[in-house]
Amino acid sequence: MTTSTESFYTRIQQSALPSYFTEGTAKRQAALQRLAEVGLPTIKSEEYRFTPITKSLEKKLTWEISEQVSSISTIYSLLVNGLDAHLIVLINGRFSKQLSNLKELEKNVIVTTFNEADKQSKEVIQKLLGSVGNSSDAFALLNSAFYQEGIFVHVPKDTVVSKPFLILHINDAQQKQVISHTRLLTVVESGSTVSLIEKSDSVGEHNCFHTFTEEIVVGENATFDYCKIQNDGRAIHQVSNTTISQSDSSKVNTFTLTLNGQLIRNNLSIMIDGEQCESHFNGLYLVKGNTLVDNHTVVDHQKPNSFSNEMYKGIMDENSKGVFNGKIYVRPHAQKTNAFQSNRNILMSESATINTKPQLEIWADDVKCSHGCTTGQLDEEALFYLQARGIPHDAAKAMLLYAFALDVISLVKNETLRNYLDGLITERLHKNF
Amino acid sequence: MLSIKNLQAKIGEKQILNGIDLQVNAGEVHAIMGPNGSGKSTLASVLAGREDYEVTGGEVDFNGKDLLELEPSDRAAEGIFLAFQYPVEIPGVSTINFMKTAVNKIRHYRGQSPLDAVAFLQLMKEKMKLVEIDQSLLGRSLNEGFSGGEKKRNEIFQMAMLEPKLAILDETDSGLDIDALKIVAHGVNSLRSKNNATIVVTHYQRLLDYIVPDFVHVLYKGKIVKSGTKELAKELEAKGYDWIKNEAALV
């Protein structure tokens, strides 16, 4: 456990791809090759300046590719209360057919593991995998080389998938450490409407390392709602790489909620490769203890006449750390782009920190772009105002924090999901008013 | 009801109140006047429990309780209400939810059961009329984007909802046009009874044409230097504060 970064990394390098990786071998090899060139990030790496993940992994985990079995047989407590969903369950990186529920899928909607995909789907997977999210992020590459299971979701043209998909990532570290790598490829064809919720939970006290990479293609006039809920245990390191590509007149809404974990890094990229697109991407991180949460977002306006609006908010308590980096690219011919970004943070303790950085790179001249970030403590004047009306200090504090968090939550469209998220936040803030 | 004895307070290193004595009985309206910087708002804030101020001496008894020992929320629950000079904007909290929480926290403090939604709405509707405030305004984030007049009316609406024993109006007239002033004054007057009292903190006499005080006190350099009836306010209006300052200088 006390090996150096190099040896951890060397061990990755020396890992032969296991024989049960039956599909995509060439792409896996290529990713491994590329990883050898890029290396795992150090704090000198610009993209990981405030997030010493390699060092932390090194300290907490040993690199291995053996799969951990899990004794989990019931997932009821991990579900979204009251939400009727198409359920996809992955435990320690492996799809659990038994715990998943895909019985009521609309006609021609495909949900399959890469392995079990039919010939036609395999061709789509072969063609698209790695091309949507062509990331040079070391953990995306690591995932591309070692992903254990890939889930392919295909929604054909003009289909409204009435129930949301709920992908549940469970890492069961009750016995020993778990390292898992999962993968998702989703294609939403033109004119379709899909909602996808991804929830990750880890159980057990042993350390976990989980990477997941998602590539999502949203066709013309399609609507895609995406929600990520990270409510893991304290001992997880998680890196997600999510890339969403949008075509003309499509709408994308994303919401990322992070509540727990040792070190959570989310890379979210929205590629607006179409005109008249609308993208709203929102996030909330409510962290405490020693949690580090790092959201790196990219919105890339490649075509004219689209709109994007980003709002991330954070409340950091105790020794927790927040990192936010928001890149907005507006390419030379992406005229008439409207792109907005805001990041607001509240620090609840002396030792909590936030590093926030907006990064706008605009090559087009006829655009409207704005960004803003604020960091502060709870507004003392507001706190006094509430107290002066008879609301005790703690309740007043909770009320203000809840209000701060709520305007991000209120943008989630699905009412059951919104109420569930509201419940998680209420619980976290000990709201008792 | 309220008995202030030799109250002294400072903010940072700056001593602002230098020994205030004031007795307020139920059914009375007291006006506290004085030039800028005399300590009027400080007195209001200290009574409400604002933490920025440090009480360095004296005592305040409120219906038999040591007011200075109480948390701001407990003071409110005991019946103190401060109408803010600058009401705070709080995004994400509607006035309705805020008031519902406040009313029920205070009821809880007093050992009463919480109001249910129906009873609360009924109470709210009744009090809204008093200050001519629109329900749509109350559904919005607290004071956010409200005009000066709307904010002050909202303060009086909250006062009506909480039915305090002692209301302290801190420069409620500042930033109000004459119509808004009348509405606010009407609200305050309607709430007056033999069981409650009001302290009106103001720089100008104007407000006192509408909220008629029983007593007028002039605060200067952190002390009450002169007390009288409403005629004193008229005199101040006519002569300004300079003669008070001169008189104080002679003492």
XYZ file of C-alpha atoms in Angstrom:
684
model
C 0.000 0.000 0.000
C 2.979 2.299 0.282
C 4.189 2.044 -3.247
C 5.081 5.126 -5.224
C 2.986 6.666 -7.957
C 5.268 5.108 -10.460
C 4.783 1.605 -9.243
C 0.992 1.965 -9.126
C 1.154 3.246 -12.615
C 3.679 0.651 -13.651
C 1.334 -2.006 -12.444
C -1.397 -0.606 -14.628
C 1.010 -0.621 -17.513
C 2.012 -4.193 -16.868
C -1.548 -5.426 -16.577
C -2.387 -7.723 -19.409
C -5.950 -7.323 -20.569
C -7.883 -10.161 -18.945
C -9.271 -12.838 -21.170
C -12.838 -12.068 -20.189
C -12.548 -8.764 -22.023
C -13.984 -10.359 -25.103
C -15.058 -7.280 -27.003
C -13.252 -4.230 -28.299
C -9.759 -5.550 -27.793
C -8.162 -3.298 -30.385
C -9.678 -0.172 -28.831
C -8.634 -1.319 -25.376
C -5.055 -1.785 -26.547
C -5.056 1.620 -28.196
C -6.345 3.253 -25.005
C -3.687 1.519 -22.942
C -1.078 2.722 -25.390
C -2.372 6.263 -25.164
C -2.471 6.062 -21.371
C 1.211 5.139 -21.440
C 1.864 8.397 -23.266
C -0.356 10.568 -21.095
C 0.354 9.011 -17.702
C -1.750 9.444 -14.597
C -2.159 13.080 -13.555
C 0.020 14.675 -10.935
C -0.678 17.981 -9.204
C 1.460 19.532 -11.899
C -1.161 18.545 -14.444
C -3.226 21.647 -15.121
C -6.497 19.725 -15.197
C -5.830 18.131 -11.804
C -4.071 20.987 -10.051
C -6.360 20.972 -7.031
C -7.252 17.307 -7.086
C -4.393 15.030 -6.056
C -6.163 11.909 -7.176
C -3.196 9.799 -8.183
C -1.506 10.392 -4.873
C -4.676 9.568 -3.030
C -5.324 6.390 -5.027
C -1.773 5.383 -4.373
C -2.211 5.782 -0.671
C -5.550 4.052 -0.397
C -5.638 1.306 -3.006
C -3.614 -1.305 -4.753
C -4.022 -1.711 -8.465
C -5.622 -4.965 -9.495
C -8.065 -6.171 -12.091
C -9.543 -9.082 -10.254
C -13.290 -8.704 -9.852
C -14.925 -8.634 -6.464
C -18.010 -10.700 -5.914
C -20.822 -9.148 -3.974
C -23.368 -10.614 -1.641
C -25.853 -7.820 -2.247
C -29.240 -9.278 -3.020
C -31.539 -6.415 -2.296
C -31.246 -2.882 -3.580
C -34.502 -1.447 -2.364
C -32.927 1.142 -0.070
C -30.748 2.435 -2.898
C -33.561 3.158 -5.321
C -35.184 6.523 -5.907
C -38.284 6.410 -3.688
C -41.474 6.080 -5.629
C -39.845 6.349 -9.031
C -41.131 3.952 -11.648
C -38.099 3.379 -13.836
C -36.418 1.004 -16.238
C -33.786 -0.296 -13.901
C -30.228 -1.172 -14.865
C -28.116 -2.403 -11.968
C -24.353 -2.730 -12.028
C -22.570 -4.219 -9.052
C -18.832 -3.886 -8.804
C -18.759 -3.045 -12.465
C -20.875 -5.964 -13.633
C -24.411 -5.918 -14.958
C -26.847 -7.747 -12.710
C -29.612 -9.201 -14.819
C -31.315 -10.470 -11.718
C -31.624 -7.086 -10.029
C -32.317 -5.103 -13.176
C -35.789 -4.620 -14.545
C -36.279 -3.903 -18.211
C -39.602 -5.574 -18.773
C -41.696 -2.694 -19.990
C -39.474 -1.118 -22.585
C -41.122 0.657 -25.473
C -41.063 -1.126 -28.798
C -37.672 -1.192 -30.515
C -35.895 0.380 -27.559
C -32.730 -1.602 -26.948
C -30.944 -1.967 -23.650
C -28.156 -4.518 -23.672
C -24.661 -5.171 -22.456
C -22.048 -4.794 -25.150
C -21.365 -8.532 -24.918
C -24.923 -9.576 -25.438
C -25.744 -7.051 -28.155
C -27.077 -8.378 -31.434
C -25.106 -8.007 -34.624
C -26.675 -4.707 -35.604
C -26.101 -3.120 -32.196
C -22.540 -4.408 -32.124
C -21.912 -2.542 -35.344
C -23.241 0.696 -33.829
C -21.156 0.158 -30.714
C -18.092 -0.581 -32.762
C -18.635 2.563 -34.775
C -19.455 5.015 -31.968
C -17.597 3.812 -28.909
C -14.769 6.175 -28.105
C -15.711 8.598 -30.852
C -18.225 10.722 -28.944
C -16.081 11.271 -25.913
C -12.669 11.280 -27.460
C -11.054 12.232 -24.212
C -7.412 12.341 -23.372
C -8.265 12.263 -19.688
C -6.124 9.544 -18.129
C -9.092 8.004 -16.331
C -11.189 7.969 -19.460
C -8.325 6.097 -21.109
C -8.002 3.802 -18.142
C -11.701 3.127 -18.409
C -11.465 2.534 -22.159
C -8.799 -0.085 -21.545
C -10.313 -1.867 -18.572
C -14.078 -1.354 -18.560
C -15.697 -4.522 -17.331
C -19.125 -4.005 -18.722
C -20.630 -1.703 -21.266
C -24.300 -0.842 -21.412
C -25.782 0.129 -24.730
C -29.055 2.026 -24.812
C -30.632 2.721 -28.152
C -33.840 4.701 -28.559
C -35.138 4.719 -32.122
C -36.631 7.713 -33.922
C -39.670 9.544 -32.575
C -39.983 7.471 -29.449
C -41.005 8.843 -26.102
C -39.611 6.588 -23.424
C -42.230 7.211 -20.803
C -40.345 5.907 -17.789
C -36.868 7.155 -16.963
C -33.897 4.820 -17.064
C -32.294 4.403 -13.695
C -28.755 3.126 -13.768
C -27.623 2.072 -10.348
C -23.896 1.700 -9.776
C -23.222 -0.215 -6.615
C -19.745 -0.766 -5.332
C -19.712 -3.349 -2.607
C -16.554 -2.989 -0.561
C -17.751 -4.915 2.470
C -15.131 -7.638 2.002
C -12.172 -5.827 0.505
C -11.247 -2.997 -1.829
C -13.105 -2.683 -5.107
C -11.919 -1.278 -8.394
C -14.563 -1.086 -11.075
C -14.872 0.445 -14.501
C -18.189 0.843 -16.237
C -19.227 2.198 -19.549
C -22.350 3.546 -21.140
C -23.187 4.294 -24.720
C -26.557 5.885 -25.335
C -28.009 6.834 -28.680
C -31.183 8.904 -28.701
C -32.366 9.116 -32.275
C -34.074 12.174 -33.714
C -37.371 13.294 -32.260
C -37.145 11.063 -29.199
C -37.434 11.870 -25.531
C -35.408 10.107 -22.869
C -34.680 10.651 -19.230
C -31.719 8.922 -17.655
C -30.812 8.915 -14.000
C -27.549 7.558 -12.789
C -27.085 6.895 -9.135
C -23.965 5.621 -7.470
C -23.775 4.147 -4.027
C -20.962 2.338 -2.354
C -21.331 0.110 0.642
C -18.737 -1.175 3.074
C -15.743 0.426 4.676
C -13.033 -0.709 2.289
C -11.718 1.615 -0.347
C -13.239 1.822 -3.800
C -12.112 3.194 -7.073
C -14.741 3.561 -9.743
C -14.460 5.061 -13.182
C -17.350 5.416 -15.509
C -17.417 6.784 -18.950
C -20.572 7.737 -20.731
C -21.038 8.688 -24.304
C -24.434 10.023 -25.225
C -25.574 10.967 -28.694
C -28.665 13.153 -28.853
C -30.239 13.386 -32.298
C -32.128 16.206 -33.968
C -35.179 17.481 -32.103
C -34.542 14.987 -29.354
C -34.793 15.754 -25.647
C -32.446 14.213 -23.149
C -32.695 14.702 -19.401
C -29.809 13.451 -17.363
C -29.368 13.306 -13.645
C -26.374 12.038 -11.742
C -26.712 11.357 -8.027
C -23.505 10.619 -6.164
C -24.358 9.465 -2.699
C -21.555 7.021 -2.041
C -19.795 6.066 1.118
C -16.793 7.918 2.422
C -14.185 5.590 0.974
C -14.777 5.969 -2.741
C -12.649 7.571 -5.417
C -14.744 8.146 -8.456
C -13.995 9.622 -11.838
C -16.765 10.050 -14.328
C -16.303 11.144 -17.897
C -19.556 12.095 -19.531
C -19.798 13.420 -23.040
C -23.057 14.453 -24.602
C -23.204 15.345 -28.248
C -26.155 17.386 -29.495
C -27.597 17.722 -32.984
C -29.872 20.449 -34.377
C -32.782 21.619 -32.224
C -32.108 19.131 -29.472
C -32.569 19.846 -25.795
C -30.354 18.583 -23.022
C -30.780 19.093 -19.289
C -28.248 17.725 -16.863
C -28.136 17.826 -13.111
C -25.272 16.532 -11.012
C -25.697 16.119 -7.270
C -22.734 15.129 -5.143
C -23.208 14.403 -1.465
C -20.454 12.065 -0.347
C -17.271 10.262 -1.220
C -13.561 10.544 -0.608
C -12.678 12.078 -3.931
C -15.147 12.670 -6.720
C -14.162 14.005 -10.094
C -16.758 14.660 -12.768
C -15.762 15.576 -16.280
C -18.881 16.636 -18.127
C -18.644 17.772 -21.713
C -21.470 18.983 -23.885
C -20.669 19.145 -27.556
C -23.212 21.360 -29.259
C -22.775 20.204 -32.791
C -26.048 21.621 -34.034
C -28.066 24.801 -34.401
C -31.023 25.908 -32.264
C -29.929 23.638 -29.446
C -30.698 24.261 -25.826
C -28.557 22.961 -22.987
C -29.052 23.482 -19.316
C -26.502 21.941 -17.059
C -26.760 22.333 -13.388
C -25.021 20.936 -10.392
C -25.071 20.955 -6.658
C -22.400 19.720 -4.295
C -23.187 19.528 -0.631
C -20.147 18.092 1.036
C -18.565 17.768 4.451
C -15.959 15.652 6.225
C -12.900 15.185 4.040
C -14.739 14.897 0.756
C -13.194 16.467 -2.298
C -15.541 17.110 -5.189
C -14.267 18.375 -8.489
C -16.565 19.313 -11.359
C -14.873 20.056 -14.646
C -17.374 21.032 -17.281
C -17.002 21.890 -20.917
C -19.617 23.291 -23.230
C -18.433 23.474 -26.774
C -20.514 25.600 -29.133
C -19.522 24.342 -32.541
C -22.467 25.674 -34.534
C -24.397 28.963 -34.550
C -27.663 29.891 -32.824
C -27.594 27.706 -29.755
C -28.133 28.426 -26.106
C -26.428 27.029 -23.050
C -26.892 27.878 -19.422
C -24.836 26.423 -16.613
C -25.390 26.831 -12.907
C -23.368 24.980 -10.294
C -23.706 25.621 -6.603
C -21.779 24.274 -3.677
C -21.915 24.184 0.084
C -18.695 23.016 1.710
C -18.607 22.199 5.386
C -15.911 20.876 7.746
C -12.711 19.959 5.860
C -14.309 19.400 2.495
C -12.958 20.807 -0.719
C -14.682 21.910 -3.851
C -13.205 22.446 -7.277
C -15.106 23.918 -10.189
C -13.774 24.540 -13.638
C -16.159 25.615 -16.338
C -14.992 25.932 -19.888
C -17.080 27.554 -22.561
C -15.830 27.324 -26.109
C -17.495 29.269 -28.873
C -16.009 28.212 -32.202
C -15.383 30.763 -34.976
C -18.548 30.116 -36.945
C -20.778 29.579 -33.877
C -22.302 33.077 -34.214
C -25.383 34.129 -32.242
C -24.431 31.819 -29.440
C -25.849 32.532 -26.013
C -23.799 30.953 -23.281
C -24.106 31.633 -19.584
C -22.370 30.204 -16.589
C -22.478 30.724 -12.881
C -20.820 29.052 -9.936
C -21.773 30.024 -6.412
C -20.286 28.639 -3.250
C -20.839 28.860 0.464
C -18.098 27.875 2.852
C -19.431 26.763 6.197
C -16.202 26.344 8.075
C -12.741 27.840 8.385
C -11.101 24.816 6.830
C -13.446 24.234 3.899
C -12.107 25.400 0.557
C -13.211 26.027 -2.992
C -11.183 26.586 -6.117
C -13.312 27.926 -8.895
C -12.318 28.936 -12.357
C -14.407 29.944 -15.324
C -12.662 29.648 -18.639
C -14.198 31.249 -21.688
C -12.649 30.886 -25.087
C -14.625 32.741 -27.678
C -13.628 32.942 -31.300
C -16.921 34.186 -32.747
C -17.722 37.905 -32.516
C -21.508 38.032 -32.413
C -22.262 36.167 -29.213
C -23.682 36.732 -25.753
C -21.663 35.087 -23.050
C -21.388 35.715 -19.369
C -19.951 34.023 -16.360
C -19.738 34.703 -12.710
C -18.578 32.997 -9.591
C -19.075 33.895 -5.986
C -17.738 32.423 -2.798
C -18.811 33.462 0.611
C -20.090 32.590 4.000
C -23.713 32.486 4.925
C -25.186 35.987 4.831
C -25.119 37.139 8.489
C -27.597 39.897 7.820
C -30.101 37.420 6.372
C -29.484 35.082 9.291
C -30.249 37.864 11.764
C -33.358 38.851 9.844
C -34.783 35.340 10.143
C -33.841 35.134 13.813
C -35.453 38.483 14.508
C -38.706 36.915 13.330
C -38.493 34.096 15.847
C -36.683 31.448 13.829
C -33.875 29.945 15.951
C -30.301 30.136 14.664
C -29.916 26.555 13.429
C -33.273 26.508 11.696
C -32.543 29.895 10.134
C -29.206 28.602 8.886
C -30.810 25.490 7.433
C -33.497 27.607 5.820
C -30.956 29.805 4.046
C -28.849 26.873 2.882
C -31.905 25.043 1.679
C -33.038 28.088 -0.262
C -29.573 28.377 -1.784
C -29.662 24.748 -2.894
C -33.284 24.689 -3.902
C -33.141 26.833 -6.981
C -30.881 24.266 -8.641
C -33.092 21.365 -7.569
C -36.212 23.149 -8.748
C -34.955 22.862 -12.318
C -35.288 19.062 -12.264
C -38.425 18.301 -14.240
C -39.465 14.874 -12.982
C -41.510 15.520 -9.870
C -40.800 12.217 -8.125
C -37.108 12.637 -8.741
C -37.205 16.255 -7.629
C -38.940 15.318 -4.387
C -36.395 12.593 -3.805
C -33.500 15.008 -4.330
C -35.253 17.505 -2.106
C -35.414 14.804 0.564
C -31.683 14.052 0.278
C -30.857 17.722 0.660
C -33.271 18.238 3.498
C -31.693 15.346 5.338
C -28.216 16.681 4.733
C -29.044 20.156 5.957
C -30.943 18.895 9.007
C -33.738 21.093 7.891
C -36.271 21.239 10.670
C -38.565 24.038 9.780
C -43.279 46.388 29.738
C -39.807 47.516 28.733
C -37.394 49.004 31.176
C -33.983 50.114 29.947
C -31.475 51.192 32.570
C -28.144 52.804 31.818
C -27.707 50.815 28.590
C -24.276 51.075 27.017
C -23.126 49.432 23.821
C -20.286 49.567 21.343
C -19.495 48.280 17.903
C -15.874 47.334 17.475
C -13.994 49.904 19.522
C -16.595 52.571 19.023
C -18.838 53.336 21.970
C -22.276 54.270 20.658
C -24.777 54.055 23.497
C -23.661 55.909 26.594
C -26.279 55.119 29.173
C -29.844 54.993 27.901
C -32.744 55.059 30.346
C -36.205 54.404 28.981
C -39.446 53.099 30.376
C -42.122 51.913 27.946
C -45.505 50.780 29.243
C -48.227 48.822 27.497
C -50.464 50.975 25.325
C -47.799 53.633 24.734
C -46.107 54.880 21.606
C -42.632 56.296 22.041
C -40.744 58.142 19.356
C -36.972 58.148 19.423
C -35.585 61.002 17.397
C -32.165 62.423 16.933
C -29.578 63.515 14.399
C -27.695 61.023 12.250
C -25.209 58.981 14.191
C -26.836 59.619 17.537
C -27.384 55.905 18.186
C -31.082 55.502 17.267
C -30.647 52.460 15.031
C -28.093 50.997 17.417
C -30.643 51.086 20.196
C -33.167 49.315 17.972
C -30.587 46.703 16.961
C -29.387 46.073 20.499
C -32.950 45.493 21.656
C -33.514 42.997 18.844
C -30.239 41.231 19.607
C -28.009 41.989 16.670
C -24.634 40.385 17.347
C -22.505 43.135 15.828
C -23.059 45.200 18.960
C -21.509 44.488 22.283
C -23.447 45.539 25.333
C -20.929 47.002 27.760
C -23.241 47.944 30.588
C -26.757 48.438 31.850
C -29.814 46.254 31.825
C -32.992 45.708 29.867
C -36.014 44.132 31.444
C -38.825 43.004 29.167
C -41.927 41.762 30.977
C -39.821 40.447 33.799
C -37.184 38.801 31.612
C -33.575 39.857 31.162
C -33.787 40.689 27.484
C -30.026 40.889 26.956
C -29.662 37.237 27.946
C -32.021 36.030 25.215
C -31.188 34.865 21.700
C -32.652 37.075 18.945
C -35.221 34.398 18.077
C -36.287 34.083 21.701
C -36.689 37.841 21.961
C -39.008 37.660 18.945
C -40.908 34.831 20.569
C -41.225 36.878 23.758
C -42.887 39.567 21.680
C -40.212 41.932 20.373
C -40.497 42.878 16.733
C -37.963 44.957 14.829
C -39.124 46.449 11.549
C -35.836 46.791 9.674
C -34.603 49.998 8.184
C -33.184 47.939 5.343
C -35.196 44.723 5.034
C -32.971 41.916 3.750
C -33.528 40.256 0.395
C -33.493 36.487 0.689
C -33.619 34.629 -2.633
C -35.317 31.263 -2.525
C -37.396 31.895 0.592
C -40.921 33.141 -0.057
C -42.545 35.495 2.423
C -45.331 32.957 2.863
C -43.018 30.100 3.819
C -40.913 32.397 5.920
C -43.944 33.632 7.860
C -45.341 30.143 8.243
C -42.054 29.031 9.776
C -41.800 32.119 11.961
C -45.389 31.932 13.215
C -45.055 28.265 14.082
C -41.620 28.616 15.683
C -43.021 31.322 17.910
C -46.119 29.236 18.676
C -43.813 26.347 19.535
C -41.845 28.595 21.891
C -45.074 29.570 23.588
C -46.204 25.981 23.897
C -48.942 26.348 21.286
C -49.676 23.821 18.559
C -48.685 24.820 15.014
C -51.241 26.461 12.744
C -52.436 24.188 9.969
C -52.360 25.362 6.367
C -55.977 26.543 6.369
C -55.720 28.534 9.579
C -52.457 30.054 8.432
C -53.869 31.160 5.086
C -56.865 32.674 6.802
C -54.642 34.642 9.156
C -52.491 35.752 6.250
C -55.434 36.950 4.160
C -56.742 38.986 7.066
C -53.388 40.681 7.677
C -52.686 41.280 4.004
C -55.670 43.649 3.826
C -54.240 45.735 6.589
C -51.185 46.816 4.606
C -52.718 46.410 1.141
C -50.123 43.873 0.109
C -50.739 41.483 -2.749
C -50.578 37.735 -2.309
C -48.483 37.348 -5.452
C -45.835 39.486 -3.789
C -45.820 37.213 -0.767
C -45.314 34.149 -2.940
C -42.123 35.627 -4.319
C -38.664 35.439 -2.789
C -38.537 37.528 0.355
C -38.025 41.207 -0.550
C -36.157 40.256 -3.713
C -36.786 42.913 -6.322
C -39.346 44.634 -4.077
C -39.598 48.420 -4.244
C -38.734 50.402 -1.119
C -42.422 50.792 -0.330
C -43.148 47.109 -0.854
C -40.346 46.142 1.501
C -41.641 48.393 4.267
C -45.204 47.183 3.762
C -43.896 43.662 3.982
C -42.293 44.537 7.308
C -45.598 45.774 8.668
C -47.361 42.733 7.232
C -44.922 40.530 9.162
C -45.547 42.592 12.260
C -49.270 42.062 11.835
C -48.723 38.323 11.461
C -46.566 38.016 14.559
C -48.636 40.380 16.759
C -45.733 41.562 18.890
C -46.023 43.075 22.350
C -43.366 45.613 21.503
C -42.802 46.784 17.942
C -39.677 48.754 17.159
C -39.912 50.589 13.852
C -36.435 51.519 12.704
C -36.622 54.438 10.262
C -39.637 52.849 8.669
C -40.358 56.120 6.903
C -37.048 56.229 5.050
C -37.499 55.769 1.338
C -41.285 55.980 1.477
C -43.470 58.328 -0.532
C -46.450 59.865 1.182
C -48.963 57.251 -0.038
C -46.827 54.353 1.137
C -46.218 56.164 4.386
C -49.963 56.449 4.984
C -50.505 52.767 4.271
C -47.707 51.773 6.624
C -48.943 54.125 9.325
C -52.483 52.838 8.937
C -51.186 49.294 9.427
C -49.257 50.264 12.539
C -52.185 52.213 14.016
C -54.607 49.353 13.408
C -52.353 47.082 15.399
C -52.150 49.403 18.393
C -53.894 48.260 21.530
C -53.732 48.759 25.257
C -51.706 45.556 25.491
C -48.880 46.420 23.170
C -46.404 49.212 22.733
C -44.493 50.785 19.871
C -41.123 52.468 19.607
C -40.824 54.585 16.483
C -37.261 55.426 15.550
C -37.150 58.274 13.079
C -35.111 61.203 11.934
C -38.051 63.248 10.744
C -41.278 64.420 12.309
C -43.245 63.520 9.185
C -44.043 59.964 10.235
C -45.302 61.203 13.605
C -48.134 63.040 11.888
C -49.494 59.613 11.089
C -48.291 57.544 14.007
C -48.911 59.894 16.884
C -46.564 59.306 19.812
C -47.346 59.662 23.492
C -43.720 60.465 24.235
C -40.852 61.818 22.208
C -37.222 61.293 23.203
C -34.246 62.930 21.635
C -31.130 60.845 21.407
C -27.807 62.567 21.055
C -24.347 61.062 21.395
C -25.789 57.857 22.731
C -27.912 59.408 25.473
C -31.473 60.597 25.752
C -30.963 64.311 26.212
C -34.558 65.455 26.134
C -37.967 63.895 26.535
C -41.370 65.377 25.951
C -44.674 64.958 24.170
C -45.451 65.130 20.470
C -44.950 68.890 20.690
C -41.244 68.249 21.088
C -41.192 66.576 17.697
C -42.846 69.622 16.156
C -40.284 71.859 17.785
C -37.484 69.721 16.381
C -39.050 69.899 12.957
C -39.183 73.685 13.150
C -35.826 74.331 14.743
C -33.702 71.408 13.657
C -31.366 69.509 15.949
C -28.792 72.238 16.529
C -30.413 73.717 19.598
C -30.454 70.229 21.148
C -26.777 69.887 20.407
C -26.070 73.291 21.900
C -28.148 72.519 24.949
C -26.346 69.225 25.381
C -23.015 70.958 25.055
C -23.879 73.282 27.896
C -24.733 70.491 30.322
